[in-house]
XYZ file of C-alpha atoms in Angstrom:
381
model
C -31.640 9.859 5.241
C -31.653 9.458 9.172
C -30.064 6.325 8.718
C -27.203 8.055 7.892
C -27.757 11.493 9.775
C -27.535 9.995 13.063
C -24.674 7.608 12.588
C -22.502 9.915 11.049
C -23.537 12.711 14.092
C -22.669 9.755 16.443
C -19.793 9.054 15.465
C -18.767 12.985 14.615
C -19.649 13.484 18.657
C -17.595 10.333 19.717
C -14.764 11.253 17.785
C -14.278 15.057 19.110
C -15.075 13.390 23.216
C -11.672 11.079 22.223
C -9.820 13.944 21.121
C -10.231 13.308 17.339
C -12.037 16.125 14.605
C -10.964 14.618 11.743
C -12.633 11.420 10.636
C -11.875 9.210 7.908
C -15.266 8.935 6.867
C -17.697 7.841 5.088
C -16.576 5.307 2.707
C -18.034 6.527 -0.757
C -17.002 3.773 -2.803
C -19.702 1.267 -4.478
C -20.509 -2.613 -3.748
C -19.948 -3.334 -7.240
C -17.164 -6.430 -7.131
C -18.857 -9.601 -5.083
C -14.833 -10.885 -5.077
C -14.117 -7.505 -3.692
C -12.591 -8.623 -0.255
C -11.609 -5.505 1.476
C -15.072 -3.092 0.761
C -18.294 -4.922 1.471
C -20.158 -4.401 3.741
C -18.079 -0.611 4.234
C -20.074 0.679 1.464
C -23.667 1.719 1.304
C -24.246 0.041 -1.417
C -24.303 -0.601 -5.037
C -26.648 2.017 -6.394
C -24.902 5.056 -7.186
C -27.701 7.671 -6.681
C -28.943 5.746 -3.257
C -25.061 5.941 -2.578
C -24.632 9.245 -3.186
C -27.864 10.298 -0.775
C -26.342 8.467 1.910
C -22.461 9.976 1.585
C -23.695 13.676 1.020
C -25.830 13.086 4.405
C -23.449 11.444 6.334
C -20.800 14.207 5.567
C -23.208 17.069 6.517
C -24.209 15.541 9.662
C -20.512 15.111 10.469
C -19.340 18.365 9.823
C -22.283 20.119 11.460
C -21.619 18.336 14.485
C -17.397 19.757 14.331
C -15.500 16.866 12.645
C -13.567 17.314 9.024
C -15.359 14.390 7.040
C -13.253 12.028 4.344
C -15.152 10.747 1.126
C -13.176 7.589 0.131
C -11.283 6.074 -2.236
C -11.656 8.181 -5.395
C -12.752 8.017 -7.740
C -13.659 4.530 -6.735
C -12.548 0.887 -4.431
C -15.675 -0.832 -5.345
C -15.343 -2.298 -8.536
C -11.437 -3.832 -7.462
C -11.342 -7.444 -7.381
C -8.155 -7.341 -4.749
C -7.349 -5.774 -1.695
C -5.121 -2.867 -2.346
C -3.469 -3.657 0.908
C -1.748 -7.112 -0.805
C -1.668 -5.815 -4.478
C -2.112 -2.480 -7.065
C -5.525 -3.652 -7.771
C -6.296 -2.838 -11.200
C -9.968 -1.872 -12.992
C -10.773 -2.256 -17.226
C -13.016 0.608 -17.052
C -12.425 4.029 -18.826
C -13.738 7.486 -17.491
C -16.359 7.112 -19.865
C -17.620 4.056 -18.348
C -16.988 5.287 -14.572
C -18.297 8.665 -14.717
C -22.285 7.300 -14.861
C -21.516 5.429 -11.602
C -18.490 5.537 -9.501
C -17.543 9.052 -9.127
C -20.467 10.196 -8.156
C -20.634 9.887 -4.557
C -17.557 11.739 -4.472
C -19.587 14.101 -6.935
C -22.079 15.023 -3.834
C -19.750 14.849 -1.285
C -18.247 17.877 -2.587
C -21.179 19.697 -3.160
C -21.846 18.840 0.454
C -18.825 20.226 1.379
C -16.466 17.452 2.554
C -13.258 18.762 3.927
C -10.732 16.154 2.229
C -11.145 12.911 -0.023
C -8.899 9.987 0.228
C -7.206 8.296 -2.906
C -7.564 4.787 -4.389
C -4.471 2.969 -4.442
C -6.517 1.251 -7.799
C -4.958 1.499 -11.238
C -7.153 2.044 -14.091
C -5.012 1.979 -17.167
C -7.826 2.591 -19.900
C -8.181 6.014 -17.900
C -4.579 6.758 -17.125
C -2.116 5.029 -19.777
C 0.398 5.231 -17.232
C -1.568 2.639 -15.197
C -0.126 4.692 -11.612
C -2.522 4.061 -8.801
C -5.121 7.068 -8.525
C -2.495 7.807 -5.475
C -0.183 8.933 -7.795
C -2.063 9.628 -10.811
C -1.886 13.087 -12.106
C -4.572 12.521 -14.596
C -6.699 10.995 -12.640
C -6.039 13.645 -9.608
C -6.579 16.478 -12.210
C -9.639 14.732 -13.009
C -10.879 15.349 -9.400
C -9.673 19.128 -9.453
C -10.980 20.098 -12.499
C -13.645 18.224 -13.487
C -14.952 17.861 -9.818
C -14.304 21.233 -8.691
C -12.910 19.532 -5.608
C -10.329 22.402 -3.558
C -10.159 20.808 -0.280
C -7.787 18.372 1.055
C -6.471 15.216 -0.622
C -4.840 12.686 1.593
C -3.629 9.414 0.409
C -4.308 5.871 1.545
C -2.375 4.514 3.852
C 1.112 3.914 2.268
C 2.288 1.371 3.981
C 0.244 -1.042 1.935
C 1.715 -2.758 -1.106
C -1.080 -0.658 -3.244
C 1.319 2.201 -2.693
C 4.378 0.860 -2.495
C 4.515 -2.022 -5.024
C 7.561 -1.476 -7.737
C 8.631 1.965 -6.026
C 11.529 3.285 -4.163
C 11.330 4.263 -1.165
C 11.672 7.841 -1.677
C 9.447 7.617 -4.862
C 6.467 5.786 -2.391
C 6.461 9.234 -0.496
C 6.763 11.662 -3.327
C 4.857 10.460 -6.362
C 1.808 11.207 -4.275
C 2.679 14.771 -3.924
C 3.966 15.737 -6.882
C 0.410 13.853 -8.303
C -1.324 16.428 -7.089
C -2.420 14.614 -2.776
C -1.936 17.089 0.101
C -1.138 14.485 2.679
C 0.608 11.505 3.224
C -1.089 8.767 5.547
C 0.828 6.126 7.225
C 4.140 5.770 5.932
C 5.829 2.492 6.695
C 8.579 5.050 8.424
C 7.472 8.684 9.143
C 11.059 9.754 9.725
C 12.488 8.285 6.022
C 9.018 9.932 4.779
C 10.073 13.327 6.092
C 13.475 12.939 5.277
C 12.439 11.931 1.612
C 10.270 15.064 1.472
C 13.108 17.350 2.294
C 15.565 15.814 0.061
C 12.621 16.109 -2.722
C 11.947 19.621 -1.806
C 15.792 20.834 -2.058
C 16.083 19.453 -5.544
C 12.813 20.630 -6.611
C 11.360 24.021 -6.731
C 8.169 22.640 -7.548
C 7.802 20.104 -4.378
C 8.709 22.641 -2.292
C 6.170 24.712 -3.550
C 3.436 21.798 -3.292
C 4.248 21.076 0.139
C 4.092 24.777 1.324
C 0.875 24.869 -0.608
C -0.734 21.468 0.856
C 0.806 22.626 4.309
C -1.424 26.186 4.571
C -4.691 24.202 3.086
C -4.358 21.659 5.879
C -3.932 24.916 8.371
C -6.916 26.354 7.089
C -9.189 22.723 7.393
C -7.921 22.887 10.912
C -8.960 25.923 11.311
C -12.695 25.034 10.376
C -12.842 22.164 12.494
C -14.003 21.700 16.063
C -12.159 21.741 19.408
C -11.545 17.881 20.263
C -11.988 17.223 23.730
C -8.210 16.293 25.395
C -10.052 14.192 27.968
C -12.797 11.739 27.122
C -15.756 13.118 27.840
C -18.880 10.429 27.457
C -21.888 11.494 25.458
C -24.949 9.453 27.049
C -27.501 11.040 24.095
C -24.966 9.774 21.369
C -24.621 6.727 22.809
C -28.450 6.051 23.366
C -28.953 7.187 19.480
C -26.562 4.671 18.543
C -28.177 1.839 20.131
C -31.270 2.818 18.552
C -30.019 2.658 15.192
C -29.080 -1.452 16.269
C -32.278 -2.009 16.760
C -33.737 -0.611 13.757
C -31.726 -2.317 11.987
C -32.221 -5.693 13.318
C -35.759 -4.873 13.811
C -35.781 -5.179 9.275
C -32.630 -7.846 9.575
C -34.575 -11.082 9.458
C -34.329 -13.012 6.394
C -35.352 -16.597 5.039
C -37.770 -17.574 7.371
C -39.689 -16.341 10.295
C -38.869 -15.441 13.905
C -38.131 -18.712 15.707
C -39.903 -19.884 19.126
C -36.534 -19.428 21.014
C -38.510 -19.420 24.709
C -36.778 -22.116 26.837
C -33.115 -21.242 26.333
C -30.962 -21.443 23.642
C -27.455 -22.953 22.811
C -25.205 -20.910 21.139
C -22.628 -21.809 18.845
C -20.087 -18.959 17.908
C -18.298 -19.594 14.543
C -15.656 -16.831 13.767
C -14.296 -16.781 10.640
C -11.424 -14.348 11.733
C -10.526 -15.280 15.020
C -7.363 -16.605 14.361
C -6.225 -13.527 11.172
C -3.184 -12.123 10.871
C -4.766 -9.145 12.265
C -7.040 -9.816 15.348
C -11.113 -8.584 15.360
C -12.738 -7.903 18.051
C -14.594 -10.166 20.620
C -16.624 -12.272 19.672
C -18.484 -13.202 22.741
C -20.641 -10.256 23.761
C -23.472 -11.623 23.007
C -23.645 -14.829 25.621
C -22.096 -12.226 27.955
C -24.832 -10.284 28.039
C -26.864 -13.128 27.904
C -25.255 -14.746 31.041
C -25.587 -11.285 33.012
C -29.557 -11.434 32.166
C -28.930 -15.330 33.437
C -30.816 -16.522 30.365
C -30.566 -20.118 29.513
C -27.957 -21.128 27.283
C -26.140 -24.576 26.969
C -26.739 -27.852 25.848
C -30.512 -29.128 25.083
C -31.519 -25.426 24.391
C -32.499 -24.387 20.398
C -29.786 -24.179 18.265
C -28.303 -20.413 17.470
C -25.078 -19.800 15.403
C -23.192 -16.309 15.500
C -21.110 -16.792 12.617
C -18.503 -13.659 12.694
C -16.678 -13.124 8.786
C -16.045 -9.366 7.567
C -13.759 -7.302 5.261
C -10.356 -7.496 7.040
C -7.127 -6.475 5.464
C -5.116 -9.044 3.510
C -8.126 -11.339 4.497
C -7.949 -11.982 0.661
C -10.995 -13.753 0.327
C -14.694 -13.122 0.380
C -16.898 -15.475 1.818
C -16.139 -18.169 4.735
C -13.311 -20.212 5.009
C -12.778 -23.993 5.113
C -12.718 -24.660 8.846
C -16.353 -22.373 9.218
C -17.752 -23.769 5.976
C -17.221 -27.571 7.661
C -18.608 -25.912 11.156
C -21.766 -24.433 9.132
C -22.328 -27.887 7.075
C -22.696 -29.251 10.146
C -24.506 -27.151 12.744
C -26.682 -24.730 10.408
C -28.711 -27.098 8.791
C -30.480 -28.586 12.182
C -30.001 -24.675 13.734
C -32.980 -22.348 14.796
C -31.087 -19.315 13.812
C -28.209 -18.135 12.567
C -26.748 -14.506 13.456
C -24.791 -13.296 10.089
C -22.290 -10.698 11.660
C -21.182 -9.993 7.439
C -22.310 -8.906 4.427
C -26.085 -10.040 3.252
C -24.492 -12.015 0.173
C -23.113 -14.446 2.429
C -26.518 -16.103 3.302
C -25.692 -18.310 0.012
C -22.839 -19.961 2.049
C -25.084 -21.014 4.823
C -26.543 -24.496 4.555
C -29.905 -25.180 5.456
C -33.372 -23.283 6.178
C -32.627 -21.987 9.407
C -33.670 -18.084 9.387
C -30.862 -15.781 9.035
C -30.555 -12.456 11.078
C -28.271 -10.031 9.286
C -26.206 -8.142 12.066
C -23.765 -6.466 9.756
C -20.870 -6.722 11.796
C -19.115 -7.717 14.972
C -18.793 -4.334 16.611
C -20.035 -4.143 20.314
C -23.048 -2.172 19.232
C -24.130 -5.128 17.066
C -23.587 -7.844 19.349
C -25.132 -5.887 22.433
C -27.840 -5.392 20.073
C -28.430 -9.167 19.134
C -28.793 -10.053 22.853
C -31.348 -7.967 23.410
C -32.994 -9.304 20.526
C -32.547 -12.631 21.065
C -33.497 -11.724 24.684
C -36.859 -10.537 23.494
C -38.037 -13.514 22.435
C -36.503 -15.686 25.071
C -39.306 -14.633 27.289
């Protein structure tokens, strides 16, 4: 389980030298839905005991190293075939049918201890008649409670997206969640109407006031339990050497359909970015021949063909796979290309034309793309 011992310590020491000790992490849900377009390559994957290894790992790790970890979205975002940012996605399984698969990630979270869980804004209305979002699903809540055994802190999604909001109030959007049986509310559209709401609840209701009071002291006592965040960034060289090693292990096992291509003699590449012009911006997309130009390595016209092509989960994306403009810029550059670089998930090699060998880098973080220069670097030489 190292591969998910040392990311989650990573990320645990990264988080406290920024100032942070609770972390919304790790995602516990399973790659179930291939139309799901907001999970993906955020899970671990879609075999619930391999799944469950991983999560119960990574939120050890975490919380041994000071952080309060967050096993998400119960009981389950992976078998959604919309992005509960847009939409109240909703799922035709019962408990019956979940309880083999889904929830039990969350299962061994909890038994690893994990300090807070985050709801689902996912219906599933042959488990809860009511067909409320597991944000604001008592039954399904209970379920998690009871059932689970879970006592720790339950914190919503964030509700400003439509999976929370859609068909409510305002006022109802901030207190269905509470009185549902969630601790905390994340990201309301407007914190002061949230805490206004809240108050107004609580003075009508004895019972609100009581569930706030409650949720307040259990969130004291998880702070209490987790680590002193740093107020000043403070680097951590051994995390961040750990975390480039993990990169390279993983491209090291990343190449697929084909073999390693004679790149020596320079390269030209050809960056293809399915989200570069989203609603909501990625990140760069050029580190790569960056690091490639500061190495001064050859790369332009008459070199060997190599194709980064960017596409990942993004919110309201509301797709899957590429888009037109990349899938015309793929028809025509992958088929006579040496490589291709798939920052995205390993089910989108289908939508690349051609034989060219495909190395799967995941995603577009830094540590990915630092990581592909060096490989490509490698066998530049």
């Amino acid at each position: 389980m190292a591969q998910a011992r040392t990311p989650a310590s990573c990320a645990a020491r990264e988080a406290l030298g920024l100032g942070v000790n609770w972390v919304f992490a790790p995602v516990a849900d399973l790659d179930l839905e291939p139309r799901n377009p907001i999970i993906q390559t955020r899970s671990f994957g879609a075999d619930p005991e391999a799944v469950s290894r991983q999560v119960a790992t990574w939120v050890r790790a975490a919380q041994e190293a000071g952080v309060l970890a967050c096993a998400k979205h119960y009981p389950g975002h992976g078998r959604a075939a919309q992005d509960s940012h847009d939409v109240v996605p909703s799922v035709a399984s019962d408990l019956a049918e979940l309880s083999g698969s889904d929830p039990r990630p969350f299962m061994r979270a909890i038994e690893a201890g994990v300090a807070s869980i985050m709801t689902a804004h996912v219906s599933f209305p042959r488990w809860d008649a009511s067909a409320a979002p597991a944000t604001r699903s008592a039954v399904i809540l209970d379920h998690l409670r009871s059932a689970l055994g879970f006592d720790g802190l339950v914190v919503t999604d964030a509700l400003m997206m439509e999976g929370a909001r859609a068909g409510l109030p305002a006022d109802e959007a901030v207190t269905a969640p509470l009185r549902a049986g969630c601790d905390l509310l994340l990201y309301p559209p407007d914190v002061e109407e949230a805490v206004s709401a809240l108050d107004r609840a609580a003075g009508k209701d004895a019972r609100i006031a009581g569930r706030v009071e409650a949720s307040l002291a259990k969130y004291q006592r998880a702070l209490d339990r987790a680590g002193q965040a740093d107020q000043v960034y403070t680097a951590d060289p051994v995390s961040e050497a750990e975390s480039r090693d993990v990169a390279r292990r993983l491209l090291a096992s990343g190449l697929h359909r084909g073999t390693i291509p004679d790149l020596r003699g320079g390269i030209d590449l050809l960056i293809v970015d399915d989200d570069q012009d989203a609603e909501h911006r990625p990140g760069p997309n050029d580190l790569v021949r960056r690091d490639l130009a500061r190495a001064r390595a050859p790369d332009g016209y008459g070199g060997r063909r190599v194709i980064l092509a960017f596409t990942e989960p993004r919110m309201s994306k509301g797709r899957v796979g590429f888009g037109a403009a990349s899938r015309a810029v793929l028809s025509d550059a992958a088929p006579g290309a040496s490589l291709v670089v798939l920052f995205g998930h390993p089910r989108l090699m289908q939508e690349i034309p051609g034989s060219a060998p495909v190395l799967l880098a995941w995603h577009r973080q830094p540590l990915m793309q630092h990581a592909v220069a060096e490989w490509l670097l490698e066998r530049m030489r």
